[in-house]
mmCIF file with all atom_site columns, N, CA and C in Angstrom:
data_model
loop_
_atom_site.group_PDB
_atom_site.id
_atom_site.type_symbol
_atom_site.label_atom_id
_atom_site.label_alt_id
_atom_site.label_comp_id
_atom_site.label_asym_id
_atom_site.label_entity_id
_atom_site.label_seq_id
_atom_site.pdbx_PDB_ins_code
_atom_site.Cartn_x
_atom_site.Cartn_y
_atom_site.Cartn_z
_atom_site.occupancy
_atom_site.B_iso_or_equiv
_atom_site.pdbx_formal_charge
_atom_site.auth_seq_id
_atom_site.auth_comp_id
_atom_site.auth_asym_id
_atom_site.auth_atom_id
_atom_site.pdbx_PDB_model_num
ATOM 1   N N  . MET A 1 1  ? 5.064   -46.706 -26.146 1.00 0.00 ? 1  MET A N  1
ATOM 2   C CA . MET A 1 1  ? 3.819   -47.428 -25.957 1.00 0.00 ? 1  MET A CA 1
ATOM 3   C C  . MET A 1 1  ? 3.049   -46.793 -24.812 1.00 0.00 ? 1  MET A C  1
ATOM 4   N N  . SER A 1 2  ? 1.789   -46.467 -25.022 1.00 0.00 ? 2  SER A N  1
ATOM 5   C CA . SER A 1 2  ? 0.979   -45.917 -23.950 1.00 0.00 ? 2  SER A CA 1
ATOM 6   C C  . SER A 1 2  ? 0.070   -47.002 -23.379 1.00 0.00 ? 2  SER A C  1
ATOM 7   N N  . ILE A 1 3  ? -0.195  -46.906 -22.096 1.00 0.00 ? 3  ILE A N  1
ATOM 8   C CA . ILE A 1 3  ? -1.066  -47.862 -21.432 1.00 0.00 ? 3  ILE A CA 1
ATOM 9   C C  . ILE A 1 3  ? -2.496  -47.344 -21.507 1.00 0.00 ? 3  ILE A C  1
ATOM 10  N N  . ARG A 1 4  ? -3.407  -48.215 -21.845 1.00 0.00 ? 4  ARG A N  1
ATOM 11  C CA . ARG A 1 4  ? -4.827  -47.863 -21.920 1.00 0.00 ? 4  ARG A CA 1
ATOM 12  C C  . ARG A 1 4  ? -5.576  -48.707 -20.900 1.00 0.00 ? 4  ARG A C  1
ATOM 13  N N  . LEU A 1 5  ? -6.107  -48.068 -19.855 1.00 0.00 ? 5  LEU A N  1
ATOM 14  C CA . LEU A 1 5  ? -6.903  -48.762 -18.849 1.00 0.00 ? 5  LEU A CA 1
ATOM 15  C C  . LEU A 1 5  ? -8.376  -48.582 -19.166 1.00 0.00 ? 5  LEU A C  1
ATOM 16  N N  . ARG A 1 6  ? -9.119  -49.668 -19.043 1.00 0.00 ? 6  ARG A N  1
ATOM 17  C CA . ARG A 1 6  ? -10.557 -49.621 -19.294 1.00 0.00 ? 6  ARG A CA 1
ATOM 18  C C  . ARG A 1 6  ? -11.262 -50.502 -18.284 1.00 0.00 ? 6  ARG A C  1
ATOM 19  N N  . LYS A 1 7  ? -12.201 -49.937 -17.568 1.00 0.00 ? 7  LYS A N  1
ATOM 20  C CA . LYS A 1 7  ? -12.957 -50.710 -16.578 1.00 0.00 ? 7  LYS A CA 1
ATOM 21  C C  . LYS A 1 7  ? -13.886 -51.664 -17.307 1.00 0.00 ? 7  LYS A C  1
ATOM 22  N N  . ILE A 1 8  ? -13.823 -52.957 -16.952 1.00 0.00 ? 8  ILE A N  1
ATOM 23  C CA . ILE A 1 8  ? -14.705 -53.928 -17.588 1.00 0.00 ? 8  ILE A CA 1
ATOM 24  C C  . ILE A 1 8  ? -15.706 -54.533 -16.612 1.00 0.00 ? 8  ILE A C  1
ATOM 25  N N  . ALA A 1 9  ? -15.439 -54.447 -15.306 1.00 0.00 ? 9  ALA A N  1
ATOM 26  C CA . ALA A 1 9  ? -16.381 -54.951 -14.308 1.00 0.00 ? 9  ALA A CA 1
ATOM 27  C C  . ALA A 1 9  ? -16.085 -54.293 -12.970 1.00 0.00 ? 9  ALA A C  1
ATOM 28  N N  . GLY A 1 10 ? -17.145 -54.054 -12.217 1.00 0.00 ? 10 GLY A N  1
ATOM 29  C CA . GLY A 1 10 ? -16.996 -53.480 -10.888 1.00 0.00 ? 10 GLY A CA 1
ATOM 30  C C  . GLY A 1 10 ? -18.234 -53.783 -10.068 1.00 0.00 ? 10 GLY A C  1
ATOM 31  N N  . THR A 1 11 ? -18.156 -53.520 -8.788  1.00 0.00 ? 11 THR A N  1
ATOM 32  C CA . THR A 1 11 ? -19.303 -53.755 -7.931  1.00 0.00 ? 11 THR A CA 1
ATOM 33  C C  . THR A 1 11 ? -20.374 -52.696 -8.188  1.00 0.00 ? 11 THR A C  1
ATOM 34  N N  . PRO A 1 12 ? -21.631 -52.993 -7.882  1.00 0.00 ? 12 PRO A N  1
ATOM 35  C CA . PRO A 1 12 ? -22.693 -51.996 -8.078  1.00 0.00 ? 12 PRO A CA 1
ATOM 36  C C  . PRO A 1 12 ? -22.361 -50.692 -7.355  1.00 0.00 ? 12 PRO A C  1
ATOM 37  N N  . GLY A 1 13 ? -22.560 -49.599 -8.039  1.00 0.00 ? 13 GLY A N  1
ATOM 38  C CA . GLY A 1 13 ? -22.297 -48.302 -7.446  1.00 0.00 ? 13 GLY A CA 1
ATOM 39  C C  . GLY A 1 13 ? -20.862 -47.835 -7.553  1.00 0.00 ? 13 GLY A C  1
ATOM 40  N N  . SER A 1 14 ? -19.972 -48.692 -8.050  1.00 0.00 ? 14 SER A N  1
ATOM 41  C CA . SER A 1 14 ? -18.581 -48.272 -8.198  1.00 0.00 ? 14 SER A CA 1
ATOM 42  C C  . SER A 1 14 ? -18.453 -47.363 -9.409  1.00 0.00 ? 14 SER A C  1
ATOM 43  N N  . SER A 1 15 ? -17.489 -46.468 -9.338  1.00 0.00 ? 15 SER A N  1
ATOM 44  C CA . SER A 1 15 ? -17.285 -45.567 -10.464 1.00 0.00 ? 15 SER A CA 1
ATOM 45  C C  . SER A 1 15 ? -15.795 -45.331 -10.658 1.00 0.00 ? 15 SER A C  1
ATOM 46  N N  . GLY A 1 16 ? -15.406 -45.094 -11.872 1.00 0.00 ? 16 GLY A N  1
ATOM 47  C CA . GLY A 1 16 ? -14.012 -44.787 -12.155 1.00 0.00 ? 16 GLY A CA 1
ATOM 48  C C  . GLY A 1 16 ? -13.109 -46.007 -12.127 1.00 0.00 ? 16 GLY A C  1
ATOM 49  N N  . LEU A 1 17 ? -11.843 -45.751 -12.398 1.00 0.00 ? 17 LEU A N  1
ATOM 50  C CA . LEU A 1 17 ? -10.851 -46.821 -12.473 1.00 0.00 ? 17 LEU A CA 1
ATOM 51  C C  . LEU A 1 17 ? -10.331 -47.249 -11.111 1.00 0.00 ? 17 LEU A C  1
ATOM 52  N N  . THR A 1 18 ? -10.510 -46.422 -10.092 1.00 0.00 ? 18 THR A N  1
ATOM 53  C CA . THR A 1 18 ? -9.909  -46.741 -8.788  1.00 0.00 ? 18 THR A CA 1
ATOM 54  C C  . THR A 1 18 ? -10.907 -47.273 -7.777  1.00 0.00 ? 18 THR A C  1
ATOM 55  N N  . SER A 1 19 ? -12.119 -47.608 -8.217  1.00 0.00 ? 19 SER A N  1
ATOM 56  C CA . SER A 1 19 ? -13.081 -48.223 -7.308  1.00 0.00 ? 19 SER A CA 1
ATOM 57  C C  . SER A 1 19 ? -12.589 -49.605 -6.919  1.00 0.00 ? 19 SER A C  1
ATOM 58  N N  . CYS A 1 20 ? -12.996 -50.063 -5.787  1.00 0.00 ? 20 CYS A N  1
ATOM 59  C CA . CYS A 1 20 ? -12.518 -51.349 -5.298  1.00 0.00 ? 20 CYS A CA 1
ATOM 60  C C  . CYS A 1 20 ? -13.708 -52.202 -4.898  1.00 0.00 ? 20 CYS A C  1
ATOM 61  N N  . PRO A 1 21 ? -13.783 -53.428 -5.354  1.00 0.00 ? 21 PRO A N  1
ATOM 62  C CA . PRO A 1 21 ? -12.930 -54.100 -6.325  1.00 0.00 ? 21 PRO A CA 1
ATOM 63  C C  . PRO A 1 21 ? -13.367 -53.798 -7.759  1.00 0.00 ? 21 PRO A C  1
ATOM 64  N N  . THR A 1 22 ? -12.418 -53.914 -8.671  1.00 0.00 ? 22 THR A N  1
ATOM 65  C CA . THR A 1 22 ? -12.655 -53.624 -10.081 1.00 0.00 ? 22 THR A CA 1
ATOM 66  C C  . THR A 1 22 ? -11.761 -54.506 -10.941 1.00 0.00 ? 22 THR A C  1
ATOM 67  N N  . VAL A 1 23 ? -12.266 -54.910 -12.093 1.00 0.00 ? 23 VAL A N  1
ATOM 68  C CA . VAL A 1 23 ? -11.470 -55.610 -13.101 1.00 0.00 ? 23 VAL A CA 1
ATOM 69  C C  . VAL A 1 23 ? -11.235 -54.615 -14.235 1.00 0.00 ? 23 VAL A C  1
ATOM 70  N N  . LEU A 1 24 ? -9.965  -54.405 -14.577 1.00 0.00 ? 24 LEU A N  1
ATOM 71  C CA . LEU A 1 24 ? -9.591  -53.461 -15.625 1.00 0.00 ? 24 LEU A CA 1
ATOM 72  C C  . LEU A 1 24 ? -8.915  -54.195 -16.772 1.00 0.00 ? 24 LEU A C  1
ATOM 73  N N  . ALA A 1 25 ? -9.198  -53.763 -17.997 1.00 0.00 ? 25 ALA A N  1
ATOM 74  C CA . ALA A 1 25 ? -8.426  -54.213 -19.143 1.00 0.00 ? 25 ALA A CA 1
ATOM 75  C C  . ALA A 1 25 ? -7.203  -53.317 -19.212 1.00 0.00 ? 25 ALA A C  1
ATOM 76  N N  . LEU A 1 26 ? -6.057  -53.932 -19.320 1.00 0.00 ? 26 LEU A N  1
ATOM 77  C CA . LEU A 1 26 ? -4.783  -53.213 -19.385 1.00 0.00 ? 26 LEU A CA 1
ATOM 78  C C  . LEU A 1 26 ? -4.234  -53.440 -20.784 1.00 0.00 ? 26 LEU A C  1
ATOM 79  N N  . GLY A 1 27 ? -4.653  -52.599 -21.717 1.00 0.00 ? 27 GLY A N  1
ATOM 80  C CA . GLY A 1 27 ? -4.295  -52.832 -23.113 1.00 0.00 ? 27 GLY A CA 1
ATOM 81  C C  . GLY A 1 27 ? -5.104  -53.985 -23.666 1.00 0.00 ? 27 GLY A C  1
ATOM 82  N N  . ASP A 1 28 ? -4.530  -54.709 -24.611 1.00 0.00 ? 28 ASP A N  1
ATOM 83  C CA . ASP A 1 28 ? -5.259  -55.787 -25.275 1.00 0.00 ? 28 ASP A CA 1
ATOM 84  C C  . ASP A 1 28 ? -4.979  -57.170 -24.708 1.00 0.00 ? 28 ASP A C  1
ATOM 85  N N  . ASP A 1 29 ? -3.871  -57.343 -23.977 1.00 0.00 ? 29 ASP A N  1
ATOM 86  C CA . ASP A 1 29 ? -3.443  -58.688 -23.594 1.00 0.00 ? 29 ASP A CA 1
ATOM 87  C C  . ASP A 1 29 ? -3.374  -58.956 -22.099 1.00 0.00 ? 29 ASP A C  1
ATOM 88  N N  . GLU A 1 30 ? -3.688  -57.972 -21.264 1.00 0.00 ? 30 GLU A N  1
ATOM 89  C CA . GLU A 1 30 ? -3.578  -58.170 -19.823 1.00 0.00 ? 30 GLU A CA 1
ATOM 90  C C  . GLU A 1 30 ? -4.749  -57.526 -19.108 1.00 0.00 ? 30 GLU A C  1
ATOM 91  N N  . VAL A 1 31 ? -4.993  -57.986 -17.888 1.00 0.00 ? 31 VAL A N  1
ATOM 92  C CA . VAL A 1 31 ? -5.976  -57.355 -17.019 1.00 0.00 ? 31 VAL A CA 1
ATOM 93  C C  . VAL A 1 31 ? -5.293  -56.954 -15.724 1.00 0.00 ? 31 VAL A C  1
ATOM 94  N N  . ALA A 1 32 ? -5.865  -55.968 -15.070 1.00 0.00 ? 32 ALA A N  1
ATOM 95  C CA . ALA A 1 32 ? -5.410  -55.559 -13.748 1.00 0.00 ? 32 ALA A CA 1
ATOM 96  C C  . ALA A 1 32 ? -6.588  -55.728 -12.800 1.00 0.00 ? 32 ALA A C  1
ATOM 97  N N  . LEU A 1 33 ? -6.323  -56.238 -11.622 1.00 0.00 ? 33 LEU A N  1
ATOM 98  C CA . LEU A 1 33 ? -7.354  -56.450 -10.624 1.00 0.00 ? 33 LEU A CA 1
ATOM 99  C C  . LEU A 1 33 ? -7.123  -55.492 -9.466  1.00 0.00 ? 33 LEU A C  1
ATOM 100 N N  . VAL A 1 34 ? -8.122  -54.686 -9.170  1.00 0.00 ? 34 VAL A N  1
ATOM 101 C CA . VAL A 1 34 ? -8.073  -53.783 -8.020  1.00 0.00 ? 34 VAL A CA 1
ATOM 102 C C  . VAL A 1 34 ? -8.914  -54.449 -6.947  1.00 0.00 ? 34 VAL A C  1
ATOM 103 N N  . GLY A 1 35 ? -8.291  -54.758 -5.828  1.00 0.00 ? 35 GLY A N  1
ATOM 104 C CA . GLY A 1 35 ? -9.024  -55.469 -4.782  1.00 0.00 ? 35 GLY A CA 1
ATOM 105 C C  . GLY A 1 35 ? -8.504  -55.123 -3.409  1.00 0.00 ? 35 GLY A C  1
ATOM 106 N N  . TYR A 1 36 ? -8.935  -55.886 -2.462  1.00 0.00 ? 36 TYR A N  1
ATOM 107 C CA . TYR A 1 36 ? -8.572  -55.669 -1.067  1.00 0.00 ? 36 TYR A CA 1
ATOM 108 C C  . TYR A 1 36 ? -7.337  -56.494 -0.714  1.00 0.00 ? 36 TYR A C  1
ATOM 109 N N  . GLU A 1 37 ? -6.465  -55.932 0.099   1.00 0.00 ? 37 GLU A N  1
ATOM 110 C CA . GLU A 1 37 ? -5.278  -56.665 0.537   1.00 0.00 ? 37 GLU A CA 1
ATOM 111 C C  . GLU A 1 37 ? -5.689  -57.852 1.398   1.00 0.00 ? 37 GLU A C  1
ATOM 112 N N  . LEU A 1 38 ? -4.893  -58.887 1.344   1.00 0.00 ? 38 LEU A N  1
ATOM 113 C CA . LEU A 1 38 ? -5.102  -60.032 2.217   1.00 0.00 ? 38 LEU A CA 1
ATOM 114 C C  . LEU A 1 38 ? -4.705  -59.660 3.637   1.00 0.00 ? 38 LEU A C  1
ATOM 115 N N  . ASP A 1 39 ? -5.322  -60.314 4.590   1.00 0.00 ? 39 ASP A N  1
ATOM 116 C CA . ASP A 1 39 ? -4.919  -60.063 5.971   1.00 0.00 ? 39 ASP A CA 1
ATOM 117 C C  . ASP A 1 39 ? -3.591  -60.777 6.252   1.00 0.00 ? 39 ASP A C  1
ATOM 118 N N  . GLU A 1 40 ? -2.971  -60.440 7.361   1.00 0.00 ? 40 GLU A N  1
ATOM 119 C CA . GLU A 1 40 ? -1.646  -60.983 7.696   1.00 0.00 ? 40 GLU A CA 1
ATOM 120 C C  . GLU A 1 40 ? -1.651  -62.504 7.815   1.00 0.00 ? 40 GLU A C  1
ATOM 121 N N  . GLN A 1 41 ? -2.728  -63.076 8.317   1.00 0.00 ? 41 GLN A N  1
ATOM 122 C CA . GLN A 1 41 ? -2.798  -64.533 8.452   1.00 0.00 ? 41 GLN A CA 1
ATOM 123 C C  . GLN A 1 41 ? -2.721  -65.208 7.086   1.00 0.00 ? 41 GLN A C  1
ATOM 124 N N  . ALA A 1 42 ? -3.493  -64.712 6.125   1.00 0.00 ? 42 ALA A N  1
ATOM 125 C CA . ALA A 1 42 ? -3.464  -65.292 4.780   1.00 0.00 ? 42 ALA A CA 1
ATOM 126 C C  . ALA A 1 42 ? -2.111  -65.060 4.115   1.00 0.00 ? 42 ALA A C  1
ATOM 127 N N  . ARG A 1 43 ? -1.542  -63.853 4.270   1.00 0.00 ? 43 ARG A N  1
ATOM 128 C CA . ARG A 1 43 ? -0.235  -63.560 3.667   1.00 0.00 ? 43 ARG A CA 1
ATOM 129 C C  . ARG A 1 43 ? 0.855   -64.449 4.234   1.00 0.00 ? 43 ARG A C  1
ATOM 130 N N  . SER A 1 44 ? 0.748   -64.801 5.503   1.00 0.00 ? 44 SER A N  1
ATOM 131 C CA . SER A 1 44 ? 1.784   -65.623 6.130   1.00 0.00 ? 44 SER A CA 1
ATOM 132 C C  . SER A 1 44 ? 1.825   -67.033 5.550   1.00 0.00 ? 44 SER A C  1
ATOM 133 N N  . LEU A 1 45 ? 0.772   -67.450 4.887   1.00 0.00 ? 45 LEU A N  1
ATOM 134 C CA . LEU A 1 45 ? 0.721   -68.783 4.276   1.00 0.00 ? 45 LEU A CA 1
ATOM 135 C C  . LEU A 1 45 ? 1.370   -68.813 2.896   1.00 0.00 ? 45 LEU A C  1
ATOM 136 N N  . MET A 1 46 ? 1.730   -67.649 2.377   1.00 0.00 ? 46 MET A N  1
ATOM 137 C CA . MET A 1 46 ? 2.274   -67.551 1.021   1.00 0.00 ? 46 MET A CA 1
ATOM 138 C C  . MET A 1 46 ? 3.705   -67.037 1.040   1.00 0.00 ? 46 MET A C  1
ATOM 139 N N  . ASP A 1 47 ? 4.444   -67.441 0.034   1.00 0.00 ? 47 ASP A N  1
ATOM 140 C CA . ASP A 1 47 ? 5.806   -66.959 -0.125  1.00 0.00 ? 47 ASP A CA 1
ATOM 141 C C  . ASP A 1 47 ? 5.966   -66.539 -1.587  1.00 0.00 ? 47 ASP A C  1
ATOM 142 N N  . PHE A 1 48 ? 5.696   -65.267 -1.857  1.00 0.00 ? 48 PHE A N  1
ATOM 143 C CA . PHE A 1 48 ? 5.824   -64.803 -3.219  1.00 0.00 ? 48 PHE A CA 1
ATOM 144 C C  . PHE A 1 48 ? 6.948   -63.775 -3.314  1.00 0.00 ? 48 PHE A C  1
ATOM 145 N N  . PRO A 1 49 ? 7.589   -63.674 -4.481  1.00 0.00 ? 49 PRO A N  1
ATOM 146 C CA . PRO A 1 49 ? 8.777   -62.843 -4.628  1.00 0.00 ? 49 PRO A CA 1
ATOM 147 C C  . PRO A 1 49 ? 8.487   -61.345 -4.554  1.00 0.00 ? 49 PRO A C  1
ATOM 148 N N  . GLU A 1 50 ? 9.536   -60.586 -4.335  1.00 0.00 ? 50 GLU A N  1
ATOM 149 C CA . GLU A 1 50 ? 9.474   -59.123 -4.337  1.00 0.00 ? 50 GLU A CA 1
ATOM 150 C C  . GLU A 1 50 ? 8.832   -58.640 -5.630  1.00 0.00 ? 50 GLU A C  1
ATOM 151 N N  . GLY A 1 51 ? 7.960   -57.661 -5.535  1.00 0.00 ? 51 GLY A N  1
ATOM 152 C CA . GLY A 1 51 ? 7.307   -57.109 -6.711  1.00 0.00 ? 51 GLY A CA 1
ATOM 153 C C  . GLY A 1 51 ? 5.988   -57.781 -7.054  1.00 0.00 ? 51 GLY A C  1
ATOM 154 N N  . GLU A 1 52 ? 5.649   -58.864 -6.380  1.00 0.00 ? 52 GLU A N  1
ATOM 155 C CA . GLU A 1 52 ? 4.372   -59.532 -6.604  1.00 0.00 ? 52 GLU A CA 1
ATOM 156 C C  . GLU A 1 52 ? 3.489   -59.339 -5.382  1.00 0.00 ? 52 GLU A C  1
ATOM 157 N N  . ASN A 1 53 ? 2.189   -59.406 -5.600  1.00 0.00 ? 53 ASN A N  1
ATOM 158 C CA . ASN A 1 53 ? 1.247   -59.260 -4.511  1.00 0.00 ? 53 ASN A CA 1
ATOM 159 C C  . ASN A 1 53 ? 0.011   -60.074 -4.833  1.00 0.00 ? 53 ASN A C  1
ATOM 160 N N  . VAL A 1 54 ? -0.832  -60.247 -3.871  1.00 0.00 ? 54 VAL A N  1
ATOM 161 C CA . VAL A 1 54 ? -2.072  -60.989 -4.032  1.00 0.00 ? 54 VAL A CA 1
ATOM 162 C C  . VAL A 1 54 ? -3.195  -60.123 -3.480  1.00 0.00 ? 54 VAL A C  1
ATOM 163 N N  . ILE A 1 55 ? -4.308  -60.081 -4.178  1.00 0.00 ? 55 ILE A N  1
ATOM 164 C CA . ILE A 1 55 ? -5.474  -59.349 -3.684  1.00 0.00 ? 55 ILE A CA 1
ATOM 165 C C  . ILE A 1 55 ? -6.655  -60.302 -3.606  1.00 0.00 ? 55 ILE A C  1
ATOM 166 N N  . ARG A 1 56 ? -7.721  -59.846 -2.985  1.00 0.00 ? 56 ARG A N  1
ATOM 167 C CA . ARG A 1 56 ? -8.945  -60.638 -2.956  1.00 0.00 ? 56 ARG A CA 1
ATOM 168 C C  . ARG A 1 56 ? -10.073 -59.811 -3.550  1.00 0.00 ? 56 ARG A C  1
ATOM 169 N N  . MET A 1 57 ? -10.986 -60.493 -4.225  1.00 0.00 ? 57 MET A N  1
ATOM 170 C CA . MET A 1 57 ? -12.167 -59.840 -4.777  1.00 0.00 ? 57 MET A CA 1
ATOM 171 C C  . MET A 1 57 ? -13.245 -60.898 -4.912  1.00 0.00 ? 57 MET A C  1
ATOM 172 N N  . PRO A 1 58 ? -14.497 -60.486 -4.998  1.00 0.00 ? 58 PRO A N  1
ATOM 173 C CA . PRO A 1 58 ? -15.569 -61.476 -5.156  1.00 0.00 ? 58 PRO A CA 1
ATOM 174 C C  . PRO A 1 58 ? -15.407 -62.279 -6.447  1.00 0.00 ? 58 PRO A C  1
ATOM 175 N N  . LYS A 1 59 ? -15.587 -63.578 -6.335  1.00 0.00 ? 59 LYS A N  1
ATOM 176 C CA . LYS A 1 59 ? -15.485 -64.462 -7.497  1.00 0.00 ? 59 LYS A CA 1
ATOM 177 C C  . LYS A 1 59 ? -16.438 -64.022 -8.610  1.00 0.00 ? 59 LYS A C  1
ATOM 178 N N  . SER A 1 60 ? -17.642 -63.608 -8.232  1.00 0.00 ? 60 SER A N  1
ATOM 179 C CA . SER A 1 60 ? -18.631 -63.200 -9.241  1.00 0.00 ? 60 SER A CA 1
ATOM 180 C C  . SER A 1 60 ? -18.138 -62.010 -10.063 1.00 0.00 ? 60 SER A C  1
ATOM 181 N N  . LEU A 1 61 ? -17.416 -61.093 -9.441  1.00 0.00 ? 61 LEU A N  1
ATOM 182 C CA . LEU A 1 61 ? -16.893 -59.931 -10.162 1.00 0.00 ? 61 LEU A CA 1
ATOM 183 C C  . LEU A 1 61 ? -15.775 -60.345 -11.113 1.00 0.00 ? 61 LEU A C  1
ATOM 184 N N  . TYR A 1 62 ? -14.894 -61.218 -10.654 1.00 0.00 ? 62 TYR A N  1
ATOM 185 C CA . TYR A 1 62 ? -13.815 -61.720 -11.503 1.00 0.00 ? 62 TYR A CA 1
ATOM 186 C C  . TYR A 1 62 ? -14.398 -62.426 -12.730 1.00 0.00 ? 62 TYR A C  1
ATOM 187 N N  . LEU A 1 63 ? -15.407 -63.265 -12.517 1.00 0.00 ? 63 LEU A N  1
ATOM 188 C CA . LEU A 1 63 ? -16.022 -63.986 -13.628 1.00 0.00 ? 63 LEU A CA 1
ATOM 189 C C  . LEU A 1 63 ? -16.772 -63.042 -14.563 1.00 0.00 ? 63 LEU A C  1
ATOM 190 N N  . GLU A 1 64 ? -17.392 -61.987 -14.028 1.00 0.00 ? 64 GLU A N  1
ATOM 191 C CA . GLU A 1 64 ? -18.060 -60.995 -14.867 1.00 0.00 ? 64 GLU A CA 1
ATOM 192 C C  . GLU A 1 64 ? -17.052 -60.313 -15.786 1.00 0.00 ? 64 GLU A C  1
ATOM 193 N N  . GLY A 1 65 ? -15.892 -59.968 -15.239 1.00 0.00 ? 65 GLY A N  1
ATOM 194 C CA . GLY A 1 65 ? -14.826 -59.365 -16.054 1.00 0.00 ? 65 GLY A CA 1
ATOM 195 C C  . GLY A 1 65 ? -14.377 -60.315 -17.158 1.00 0.00 ? 65 GLY A C  1
ATOM 196 N N  . ALA A 1 66 ? -14.217 -61.595 -16.806 1.00 0.00 ? 66 ALA A N  1
ATOM 197 C CA . ALA A 1 66 ? -13.800 -62.583 -17.809 1.00 0.00 ? 66 ALA A CA 1
ATOM 198 C C  . ALA A 1 66 ? -14.863 -62.741 -18.892 1.00 0.00 ? 66 ALA A C  1
ATOM 199 N N  . ARG A 1 67 ? -16.131 -62.772 -18.489 1.00 0.00 ? 67 ARG A N  1
ATOM 200 C CA . ARG A 1 67 ? -17.213 -62.908 -19.455 1.00 0.00 ? 67 ARG A CA 1
ATOM 201 C C  . ARG A 1 67 ? -17.214 -61.747 -20.437 1.00 0.00 ? 67 ARG A C  1
ATOM 202 N N  . ARG A 1 68 ? -17.036 -60.530 -19.921 1.00 0.00 ? 68 ARG A N  1
ATOM 203 C CA . ARG A 1 68 ? -17.048 -59.365 -20.795 1.00 0.00 ? 68 ARG A CA 1
ATOM 204 C C  . ARG A 1 68 ? -15.851 -59.358 -21.752 1.00 0.00 ? 68 ARG A C  1
ATOM 205 N N  . LEU A 1 69 ? -14.712 -59.826 -21.276 1.00 0.00 ? 69 LEU A N  1
ATOM 206 C CA . LEU A 1 69 ? -13.552 -59.923 -22.183 1.00 0.00 ? 69 LEU A CA 1
ATOM 207 C C  . LEU A 1 69 ? -13.829 -60.931 -23.301 1.00 0.00 ? 69 LEU A C  1
ATOM 208 N N  . MET A 1 70 ? -14.458 -62.045 -22.978 1.00 0.00 ? 70 MET A N  1
ATOM 209 C CA . MET A 1 70 ? -14.762 -63.055 -23.988 1.00 0.00 ? 70 MET A CA 1
ATOM 210 C C  . MET A 1 70 ? -15.756 -62.534 -25.024 1.00 0.00 ? 70 MET A C  1
ATOM 211 N N  . GLU A 1 71 ? -16.681 -61.668 -24.606 1.00 0.00 ? 71 GLU A N  1
ATOM 212 C CA . GLU A 1 71 ? -17.656 -61.090 -25.539 1.00 0.00 ? 71 GLU A CA 1
ATOM 213 C C  . GLU A 1 71 ? -16.982 -60.214 -26.577 1.00 0.00 ? 71 GLU A C  1
ATOM 214 N N  . GLU A 1 72 ? -15.834 -59.623 -26.236 1.00 0.00 ? 72 GLU A N  1
ATOM 215 C CA . GLU A 1 72 ? -15.141 -58.719 -27.133 1.00 0.00 ? 72 GLU A CA 1
ATOM 216 C C  . GLU A 1 72 ? -14.387 -59.440 -28.236 1.00 0.00 ? 72 GLU A C  1
ATOM 217 N N  . GLU A 1 73 ? -14.130 -60.708 -28.078 1.00 0.00 ? 73 GLU A N  1
ATOM 218 C CA . GLU A 1 73 ? -13.343 -61.451 -29.088 1.00 0.00 ? 73 GLU A CA 1
ATOM 219 C C  . GLU A 1 73 ? -14.180 -61.883 -30.243 1.00 0.00 ? 73 GLU A C  1
#
């Protein structure tokens, strides 16, 4: 199985798959979010398992990515 990444939303002026922040389609059933790491204060409030992480991105960009995914269905 090959992974197919496709940019579906990004900030103005962003380009490519590694721009930050960006919403990517990861195949047909998942998305990947490229964003900024949380600061230490915010991370200290969370307890998530090894292999998981949390990022931050503008709400408007996340919703734009969701809107574009819904248009494809």
